[in-house]
Coordinates of C-alpha atoms in Angstrom, one line a residue:
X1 CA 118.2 42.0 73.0
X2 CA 118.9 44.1 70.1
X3 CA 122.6 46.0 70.5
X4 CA 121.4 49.6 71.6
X5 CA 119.4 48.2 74.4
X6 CA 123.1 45.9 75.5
X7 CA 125.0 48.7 74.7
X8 CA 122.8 51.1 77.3
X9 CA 123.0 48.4 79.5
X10 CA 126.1 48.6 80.1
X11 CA 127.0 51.8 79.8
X12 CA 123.8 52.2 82.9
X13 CA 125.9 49.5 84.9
X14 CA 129.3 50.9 84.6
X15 CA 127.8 54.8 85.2
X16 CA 125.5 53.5 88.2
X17 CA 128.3 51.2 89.7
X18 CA 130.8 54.8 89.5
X19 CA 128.2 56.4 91.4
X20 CA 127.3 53.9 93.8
X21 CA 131.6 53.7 94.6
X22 CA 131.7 57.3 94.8
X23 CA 128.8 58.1 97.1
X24 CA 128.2 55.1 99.3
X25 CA 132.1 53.9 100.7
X26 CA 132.5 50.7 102.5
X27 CA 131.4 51.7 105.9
X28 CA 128.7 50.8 107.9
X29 CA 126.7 49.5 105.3
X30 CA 128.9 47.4 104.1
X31 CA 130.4 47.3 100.5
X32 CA 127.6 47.6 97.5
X33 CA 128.3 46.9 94.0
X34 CA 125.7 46.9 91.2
X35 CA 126.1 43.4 89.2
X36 CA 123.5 43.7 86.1
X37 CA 120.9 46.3 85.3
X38 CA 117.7 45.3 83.0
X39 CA 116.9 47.5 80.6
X40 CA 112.8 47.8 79.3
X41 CA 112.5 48.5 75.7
X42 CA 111.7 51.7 75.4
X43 CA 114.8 52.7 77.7
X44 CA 112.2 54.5 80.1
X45 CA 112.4 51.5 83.0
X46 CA 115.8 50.4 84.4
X47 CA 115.9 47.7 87.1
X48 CA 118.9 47.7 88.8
X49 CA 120.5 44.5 90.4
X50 CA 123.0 45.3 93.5
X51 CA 125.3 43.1 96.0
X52 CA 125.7 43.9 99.5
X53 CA 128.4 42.5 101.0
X54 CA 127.4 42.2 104.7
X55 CA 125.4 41.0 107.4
X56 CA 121.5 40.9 106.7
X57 CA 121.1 44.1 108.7
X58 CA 123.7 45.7 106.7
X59 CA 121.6 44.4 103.6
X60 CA 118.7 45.7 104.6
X61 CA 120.0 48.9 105.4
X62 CA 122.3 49.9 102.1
X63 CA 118.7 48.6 100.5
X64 CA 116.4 51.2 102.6
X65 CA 119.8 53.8 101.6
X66 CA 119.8 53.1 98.2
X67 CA 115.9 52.9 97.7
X68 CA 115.4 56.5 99.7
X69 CA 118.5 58.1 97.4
X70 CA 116.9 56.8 93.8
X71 CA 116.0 60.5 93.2
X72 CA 119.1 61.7 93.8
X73 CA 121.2 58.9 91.8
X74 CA 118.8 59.2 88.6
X75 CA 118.9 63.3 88.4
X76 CA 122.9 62.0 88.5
X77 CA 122.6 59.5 86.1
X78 CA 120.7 62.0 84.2
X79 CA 123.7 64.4 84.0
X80 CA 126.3 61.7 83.1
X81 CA 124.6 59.7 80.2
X82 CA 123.1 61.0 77.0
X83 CA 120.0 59.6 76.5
X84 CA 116.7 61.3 75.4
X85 CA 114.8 60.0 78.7
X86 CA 116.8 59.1 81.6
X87 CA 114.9 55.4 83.2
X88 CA 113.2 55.6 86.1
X89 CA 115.8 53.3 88.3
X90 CA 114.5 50.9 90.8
X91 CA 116.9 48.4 93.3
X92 CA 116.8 45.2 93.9
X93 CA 119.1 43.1 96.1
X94 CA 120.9 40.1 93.8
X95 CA 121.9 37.7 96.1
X96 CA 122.9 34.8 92.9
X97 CA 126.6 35.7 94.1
X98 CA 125.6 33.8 97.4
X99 CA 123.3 31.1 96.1
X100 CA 126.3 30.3 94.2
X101 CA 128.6 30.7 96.9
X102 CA 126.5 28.3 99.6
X103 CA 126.5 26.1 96.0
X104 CA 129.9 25.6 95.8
X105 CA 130.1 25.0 99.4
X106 CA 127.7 22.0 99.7
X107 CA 129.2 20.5 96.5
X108 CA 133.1 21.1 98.4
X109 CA 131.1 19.0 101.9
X110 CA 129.6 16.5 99.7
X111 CA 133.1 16.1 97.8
X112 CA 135.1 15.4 101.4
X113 CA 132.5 12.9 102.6
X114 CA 132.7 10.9 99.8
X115 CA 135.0 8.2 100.4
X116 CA 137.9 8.1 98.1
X117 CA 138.8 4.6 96.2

């Protein structure tokens, strides 16, 4: 990945993550954060990786929220960064936080059942 494409990475993450805080408070939905976004190469394409904290309901629903708002958080996106296009933005739910977490978890059980010398 060449250092303009990390560089608009990032800057997309910590803009769309802003946003996201701003416009969808812990409520209902339950609390979303945006953990990576991928980049295409010709910066027209941005995929954007978020975490829902929540039940699967409350997944689904800050998904369906997020998803029917796109329009409205890229022409924002387009007013905060400088770029010559702004990416078409699409969401996808990252749930590696709780593969990890469920990880840890069996490894902690596995751990305690093990007898001790």
């Amino acid at each position: 990945m060449t250092v303009r494409l990390e560089r608009v990475r990032e800057m997309l993450k910590r803009t769309l993550g802003e946003i996201v805080r701003r416009d969808f408070p812990p409520g209902d939905i339950g609390l979303i954060t945006v953990n990576d976004v991928d980049v295409s190469a010709d910066l027209k394409e941005a995929k954007v990786f978020v975490g829902v904290v929540g039940n699967p309901e409350a997944k689904r629903r800050a998904m369906n929220l997020l998803n029917g708002r796109r329009g409205q958080l890229q022409f924002e996106l387009g007013r905060t960064i400088v770029l010559r296009y702004t990416p078409k933005i699409s969401f996808h739910l990252d749930e590696s936080v709780e593969r990890g977490n469920r990880i840890l978890s069996i490894m902690e059980e596995l751990e305690q059942k093990e007898p001790k010398p």
